[in-house]
């Protein structure tokens, strides 16, 4: 049900030329993805998707639209080659899912490798009840440090490219607000 | 949007709760869903909503770009600093067990500290990026 909503939203995004509507649909798409993660019991991922995908990125996309144009140009010709590549990749990905273990199977590799160790060990070892937090912050602390550095770099990059939005240099003229 | 009375009143009511919810997500992340990243995004979103409704100049007075710029780095430094402290205490980098007498408590403390670092950087970066985008548009 949610997946079919997702597909409808994706088709609408591809077919629309009005980028404002596309950005709004992207927000809906993210919210639907968040609902799917929630149904799959991945609460933390769902939370992130709802906050980042549906919240912040929508605002940033609107900000980008305000800087650029609101409508997409009509393509000069139909892009058959990209369509072919996308179709083949999609088919290959679906083929790849065919021999996946059943969802929630206790004998699946994903539930066998380090997961029992985390489930049994995280509470006595870290005294943090949320296993996701324990894994992210303690067992995989280096990875999270890397992620924070990526965000830090992104912030620095935007500052360097767009300036810090310093109003001292550019005085307002006819305050433009959404 | 200065003349939208309903939007202004409602957002004025909502923003404190958004920020409070962000803090809850930040400090309750050890027990429930959430953590530094989500909290930072929500905290940043509160400021972005404020900037959207009350204008960029007002928001810049609340969240001074110079302060935010420093906070971007402070979060990463907190994270890295916890690692350095655990090195100085004789452990491995980012091994929080030595931060308290009981290893599990040290782990808990370390996780809370680095989550705080994550939240600080994420919130500051979100606000910075939004200010940069919105500041460009008004030329």
Short mmCIF file of N, CA and C in Angstrom, two decimals, chain B residues 31-139:
data_model
loop_
_atom_site.label_atom_id
_atom_site.label_comp_id
_atom_site.label_asym_id
_atom_site.label_seq_id
_atom_site.Cartn_x
_atom_site.Cartn_y
_atom_site.Cartn_z
N UNK B 31 17.70 6.34 25.52
CA UNK B 31 16.64 5.45 26.01
C UNK B 31 15.58 5.18 24.95
N UNK B 32 15.32 6.16 24.08
CA UNK B 32 14.30 5.97 23.06
C UNK B 32 14.88 6.28 21.70
N UNK B 33 14.03 6.28 20.68
CA UNK B 33 14.53 6.62 19.35
C UNK B 33 15.04 8.05 19.32
N UNK B 34 16.02 8.30 18.49
CA UNK B 34 16.55 9.65 18.36
C UNK B 34 18.01 9.68 18.75
N UNK B 35 18.56 10.87 18.78
CA UNK B 35 19.97 11.05 19.09
C UNK B 35 20.41 12.40 18.58
N UNK B 36 21.72 12.59 18.57
CA UNK B 36 22.25 13.90 18.23
C UNK B 36 21.85 14.38 16.85
N UNK B 37 21.88 13.48 15.88
CA UNK B 37 21.63 13.90 14.52
C UNK B 37 20.20 14.43 14.36
N UNK B 38 19.22 13.62 14.79
CA UNK B 38 17.82 14.03 14.66
C UNK B 38 17.57 15.30 15.48
N UNK B 39 18.13 15.33 16.68
CA UNK B 39 17.92 16.49 17.54
C UNK B 39 18.46 17.75 16.89
N UNK B 40 19.67 17.63 16.30
CA UNK B 40 20.26 18.79 15.65
C UNK B 40 19.40 19.30 14.51
N UNK B 41 18.86 18.36 13.73
CA UNK B 41 18.03 18.76 12.61
C UNK B 41 16.78 19.47 13.10
N UNK B 42 16.15 18.93 14.17
CA UNK B 42 14.92 19.54 14.67
C UNK B 42 15.23 20.92 15.25
N UNK B 43 16.33 21.03 15.97
CA UNK B 43 16.72 22.31 16.56
C UNK B 43 16.95 23.34 15.45
N UNK B 44 17.69 22.90 14.40
CA UNK B 44 17.91 23.79 13.27
C UNK B 44 16.60 24.18 12.60
N UNK B 45 15.67 23.22 12.49
CA UNK B 45 14.39 23.50 11.84
C UNK B 45 13.61 24.56 12.61
N UNK B 46 13.73 24.54 13.95
CA UNK B 46 13.07 25.57 14.74
C UNK B 46 13.55 26.96 14.36
N UNK B 47 14.87 27.10 14.22
CA UNK B 47 15.43 28.40 13.85
C UNK B 47 15.06 28.77 12.42
N UNK B 48 15.02 27.75 11.53
CA UNK B 48 14.68 28.04 10.14
C UNK B 48 13.24 28.53 10.05
N UNK B 49 12.33 27.89 10.83
CA UNK B 49 10.94 28.35 10.85
C UNK B 49 10.88 29.80 11.32
N UNK B 50 11.66 30.11 12.36
CA UNK B 50 11.70 31.48 12.86
C UNK B 50 12.16 32.44 11.78
N UNK B 51 13.21 32.04 11.04
CA UNK B 51 13.74 32.91 9.98
C UNK B 51 12.72 33.08 8.86
N UNK B 52 11.97 32.01 8.56
CA UNK B 52 10.98 32.10 7.48
C UNK B 52 9.88 33.07 7.84
N UNK B 53 9.45 33.04 9.12
CA UNK B 53 8.28 33.82 9.50
C UNK B 53 8.68 35.26 9.83
N UNK B 54 9.77 35.42 10.59
CA UNK B 54 10.09 36.75 11.10
C UNK B 54 11.18 37.45 10.30
N UNK B 55 11.65 36.80 9.25
CA UNK B 55 12.65 37.46 8.42
C UNK B 55 14.05 37.09 8.82
N UNK B 56 14.92 37.14 7.82
CA UNK B 56 16.30 36.69 8.01
C UNK B 56 17.06 37.58 8.97
N UNK B 57 16.80 38.90 8.88
CA UNK B 57 17.57 39.83 9.72
C UNK B 57 17.30 39.58 11.19
N UNK B 58 16.00 39.38 11.53
CA UNK B 58 15.65 39.09 12.93
C UNK B 58 16.30 37.80 13.38
N UNK B 59 16.24 36.78 12.51
CA UNK B 59 16.82 35.49 12.89
C UNK B 59 18.32 35.61 13.08
N UNK B 60 18.98 36.47 12.28
CA UNK B 60 20.43 36.65 12.42
C UNK B 60 20.77 37.28 13.75
N UNK B 61 19.80 38.10 14.27
CA UNK B 61 20.08 38.70 15.57
C UNK B 61 19.97 37.65 16.67
N UNK B 62 19.03 36.68 16.49
CA UNK B 62 18.88 35.63 17.51
C UNK B 62 20.05 34.66 17.43
N UNK B 63 20.28 34.13 16.22
CA UNK B 63 21.37 33.18 16.02
C UNK B 63 22.45 33.90 15.24
N UNK B 64 23.37 34.52 15.96
CA UNK B 64 24.41 35.32 15.32
C UNK B 64 25.30 34.43 14.46
N UNK B 65 25.46 34.74 13.16
CA UNK B 65 26.25 33.89 12.27
C UNK B 65 27.64 33.62 12.81
N UNK B 66 28.26 34.62 13.49
CA UNK B 66 29.61 34.40 14.00
C UNK B 66 29.60 33.29 15.05
N UNK B 67 28.56 33.31 15.92
CA UNK B 67 28.47 32.28 16.97
C UNK B 67 28.22 30.92 16.34
N UNK B 68 27.26 30.90 15.38
CA UNK B 68 26.90 29.62 14.75
C UNK B 68 28.12 29.02 14.05
N UNK B 69 28.90 29.90 13.41
CA UNK B 69 30.09 29.44 12.70
C UNK B 69 31.04 28.73 13.66
N UNK B 70 31.19 29.30 14.86
CA UNK B 70 32.06 28.67 15.85
C UNK B 70 31.47 27.34 16.30
N UNK B 71 30.12 27.31 16.48
CA UNK B 71 29.48 26.09 16.98
C UNK B 71 29.65 24.93 16.00
N UNK B 72 29.71 25.26 14.69
CA UNK B 72 29.91 24.22 13.68
C UNK B 72 31.16 23.41 14.02
N UNK B 73 32.23 24.14 14.40
CA UNK B 73 33.48 23.46 14.70
C UNK B 73 33.47 22.87 16.11
N UNK B 74 32.76 23.55 17.05
CA UNK B 74 32.79 23.09 18.44
C UNK B 74 32.24 21.67 18.56
N UNK B 75 31.18 21.35 17.82
CA UNK B 75 30.60 20.01 17.90
C UNK B 75 31.60 18.94 17.53
N UNK B 76 32.29 19.16 16.40
CA UNK B 76 33.29 18.17 15.97
C UNK B 76 34.41 18.08 17.00
N UNK B 77 34.77 19.25 17.57
CA UNK B 77 35.85 19.25 18.57
C UNK B 77 35.44 18.49 19.82
N UNK B 78 34.15 18.63 20.24
CA UNK B 78 33.70 17.86 21.41
C UNK B 78 33.86 16.38 21.13
N UNK B 79 33.41 15.96 19.94
CA UNK B 79 33.49 14.55 19.57
C UNK B 79 34.95 14.09 19.59
N UNK B 80 35.79 14.82 18.86
CA UNK B 80 37.20 14.43 18.81
C UNK B 80 37.85 14.55 20.17
N UNK B 81 37.44 15.56 20.96
CA UNK B 81 38.02 15.78 22.28
C UNK B 81 37.75 14.62 23.21
N UNK B 82 36.54 14.05 23.14
CA UNK B 82 36.24 12.88 23.98
C UNK B 82 37.22 11.76 23.64
N UNK B 83 37.50 11.61 22.33
CA UNK B 83 38.47 10.59 21.92
C UNK B 83 39.84 10.88 22.49
N UNK B 84 40.26 12.15 22.47
CA UNK B 84 41.59 12.51 22.98
C UNK B 84 41.65 12.27 24.48
N UNK B 85 40.53 12.62 25.19
CA UNK B 85 40.52 12.40 26.64
C UNK B 85 40.68 10.92 26.94
N UNK B 86 39.99 10.07 26.18
CA UNK B 86 40.13 8.63 26.46
C UNK B 86 41.54 8.15 26.14
N UNK B 87 42.19 8.81 25.16
CA UNK B 87 43.60 8.49 24.89
C UNK B 87 44.47 8.86 26.10
N UNK B 88 44.22 10.09 26.64
CA UNK B 88 45.03 10.58 27.75
C UNK B 88 44.84 9.72 28.99
N UNK B 89 43.61 9.14 29.13
CA UNK B 89 43.35 8.30 30.30
C UNK B 89 43.96 6.92 30.12
N UNK B 90 44.62 6.70 29.02
CA UNK B 90 45.32 5.44 28.84
C UNK B 90 44.57 4.41 28.01
N UNK B 91 43.44 4.80 27.43
CA UNK B 91 42.68 3.85 26.62
C UNK B 91 42.96 4.05 25.15
N UNK B 92 42.11 3.44 24.32
CA UNK B 92 42.21 3.65 22.89
C UNK B 92 41.33 4.83 22.50
N UNK B 93 41.56 5.36 21.29
CA UNK B 93 40.79 6.52 20.84
C UNK B 93 39.30 6.17 20.81
N UNK B 94 38.47 7.04 21.38
CA UNK B 94 37.02 6.87 21.47
C UNK B 94 36.61 5.63 22.26
N UNK B 95 37.48 5.16 23.16
CA UNK B 95 37.09 4.09 24.08
C UNK B 95 36.61 4.76 25.37
N UNK B 96 35.27 4.80 25.53
CA UNK B 96 34.71 5.61 26.62
C UNK B 96 34.79 4.92 27.98
N UNK B 97 35.20 3.66 28.01
CA UNK B 97 35.10 2.88 29.26
C UNK B 97 35.85 3.52 30.41
N UNK B 98 36.89 4.31 30.11
CA UNK B 98 37.73 4.85 31.17
C UNK B 98 37.23 6.19 31.69
N UNK B 99 36.14 6.70 31.11
CA UNK B 99 35.69 8.04 31.51
C UNK B 99 35.06 8.04 32.90
N UNK B 100 34.62 6.89 33.40
CA UNK B 100 34.07 6.81 34.76
C UNK B 100 34.66 5.57 35.42
N UNK B 101 34.36 5.40 36.72
CA UNK B 101 34.97 4.28 37.43
C UNK B 101 34.42 2.96 36.92
N UNK B 102 33.10 2.93 36.67
CA UNK B 102 32.51 1.72 36.11
C UNK B 102 32.55 1.84 34.59
N UNK B 103 33.11 0.87 33.88
CA UNK B 103 33.22 0.99 32.42
C UNK B 103 31.89 1.30 31.74
N UNK B 104 30.80 0.64 32.17
CA UNK B 104 29.51 0.85 31.51
C UNK B 104 29.05 2.30 31.69
N UNK B 105 29.31 2.87 32.87
CA UNK B 105 28.92 4.27 33.09
C UNK B 105 29.76 5.20 32.22
N UNK B 106 31.06 4.85 32.09
CA UNK B 106 31.91 5.64 31.21
C UNK B 106 31.39 5.61 29.79
N UNK B 107 30.96 4.43 29.35
CA UNK B 107 30.40 4.32 28.00
C UNK B 107 29.19 5.23 27.86
N UNK B 108 28.31 5.19 28.89
CA UNK B 108 27.09 6.01 28.83
C UNK B 108 27.44 7.49 28.74
N UNK B 109 28.41 7.91 29.59
CA UNK B 109 28.82 9.31 29.60
C UNK B 109 29.41 9.70 28.25
N UNK B 110 30.30 8.82 27.73
CA UNK B 110 30.92 9.12 26.44
C UNK B 110 29.89 9.24 25.33
N UNK B 111 28.91 8.33 25.33
CA UNK B 111 27.88 8.36 24.28
C UNK B 111 27.09 9.66 24.38
N UNK B 112 26.72 10.05 25.63
CA UNK B 112 25.96 11.29 25.79
C UNK B 112 26.78 12.48 25.29
N UNK B 113 28.08 12.50 25.60
CA UNK B 113 28.92 13.63 25.20
C UNK B 113 29.06 13.72 23.68
N UNK B 114 29.35 12.59 23.04
CA UNK B 114 29.56 12.69 21.60
C UNK B 114 28.24 12.97 20.89
N UNK B 115 27.11 12.46 21.44
CA UNK B 115 25.81 12.79 20.84
C UNK B 115 25.57 14.29 20.92
N UNK B 116 26.02 14.90 22.04
CA UNK B 116 25.88 16.34 22.18
C UNK B 116 26.71 17.06 21.12
N UNK B 117 27.93 16.53 20.88
CA UNK B 117 28.76 17.11 19.83
C UNK B 117 28.09 17.01 18.47
N UNK B 118 27.54 15.82 18.19
CA UNK B 118 26.86 15.62 16.91
C UNK B 118 25.72 16.62 16.76
N UNK B 119 24.90 16.72 17.83
CA UNK B 119 23.75 17.63 17.78
C UNK B 119 24.18 19.06 17.53
N UNK B 120 25.25 19.51 18.22
CA UNK B 120 25.72 20.89 18.07
C UNK B 120 26.11 21.16 16.61
N UNK B 121 26.96 20.26 16.06
CA UNK B 121 27.42 20.49 14.69
C UNK B 121 26.26 20.47 13.71
N UNK B 122 25.38 19.46 13.85
CA UNK B 122 24.29 19.33 12.87
C UNK B 122 23.40 20.56 12.91
N UNK B 123 23.00 20.98 14.13
CA UNK B 123 22.11 22.15 14.22
C UNK B 123 22.79 23.38 13.61
N UNK B 124 24.07 23.59 13.96
CA UNK B 124 24.78 24.78 13.47
C UNK B 124 24.92 24.73 11.95
N UNK B 125 25.23 23.54 11.41
CA UNK B 125 25.40 23.45 9.96
C UNK B 125 24.07 23.71 9.24
N UNK B 126 22.97 23.16 9.79
CA UNK B 126 21.67 23.37 9.15
C UNK B 126 21.33 24.86 9.11
N UNK B 127 21.55 25.54 10.24
CA UNK B 127 21.25 26.97 10.29
C UNK B 127 22.16 27.73 9.32
N UNK B 128 23.45 27.36 9.31
CA UNK B 128 24.40 28.04 8.42
C UNK B 128 23.98 27.89 6.96
N UNK B 129 23.65 26.63 6.57
CA UNK B 129 23.30 26.39 5.18
C UNK B 129 22.06 27.20 4.82
N UNK B 130 21.07 27.20 5.73
CA UNK B 130 19.85 27.95 5.42
C UNK B 130 20.14 29.44 5.29
N UNK B 131 20.93 29.98 6.23
CA UNK B 131 21.28 31.41 6.15
C UNK B 131 21.99 31.72 4.84
N UNK B 132 22.90 30.81 4.45
CA UNK B 132 23.66 31.05 3.21
C UNK B 132 22.72 31.09 2.01
N UNK B 133 21.78 30.12 1.95
CA UNK B 133 20.84 30.08 0.82
C UNK B 133 19.94 31.30 0.83
N UNK B 134 19.33 31.57 1.99
CA UNK B 134 18.37 32.64 2.07
C UNK B 134 19.04 34.00 1.89
N UNK B 135 20.29 34.11 2.37
CA UNK B 135 21.01 35.38 2.23
C UNK B 135 21.34 35.68 0.78
N UNK B 136 21.54 34.62 -0.03
CA UNK B 136 21.82 34.81 -1.43
C UNK B 136 20.62 35.38 -2.18
N UNK B 137 19.42 34.90 -1.78
CA UNK B 137 18.22 35.21 -2.55
C UNK B 137 17.84 36.68 -2.54
N UNK B 138 18.38 37.45 -1.57
CA UNK B 138 17.87 38.80 -1.38
C UNK B 138 18.71 39.84 -2.09
N UNK B 139 19.60 39.41 -2.99
CA UNK B 139 20.42 40.40 -3.69
C UNK B 139 19.58 41.16 -4.71
#
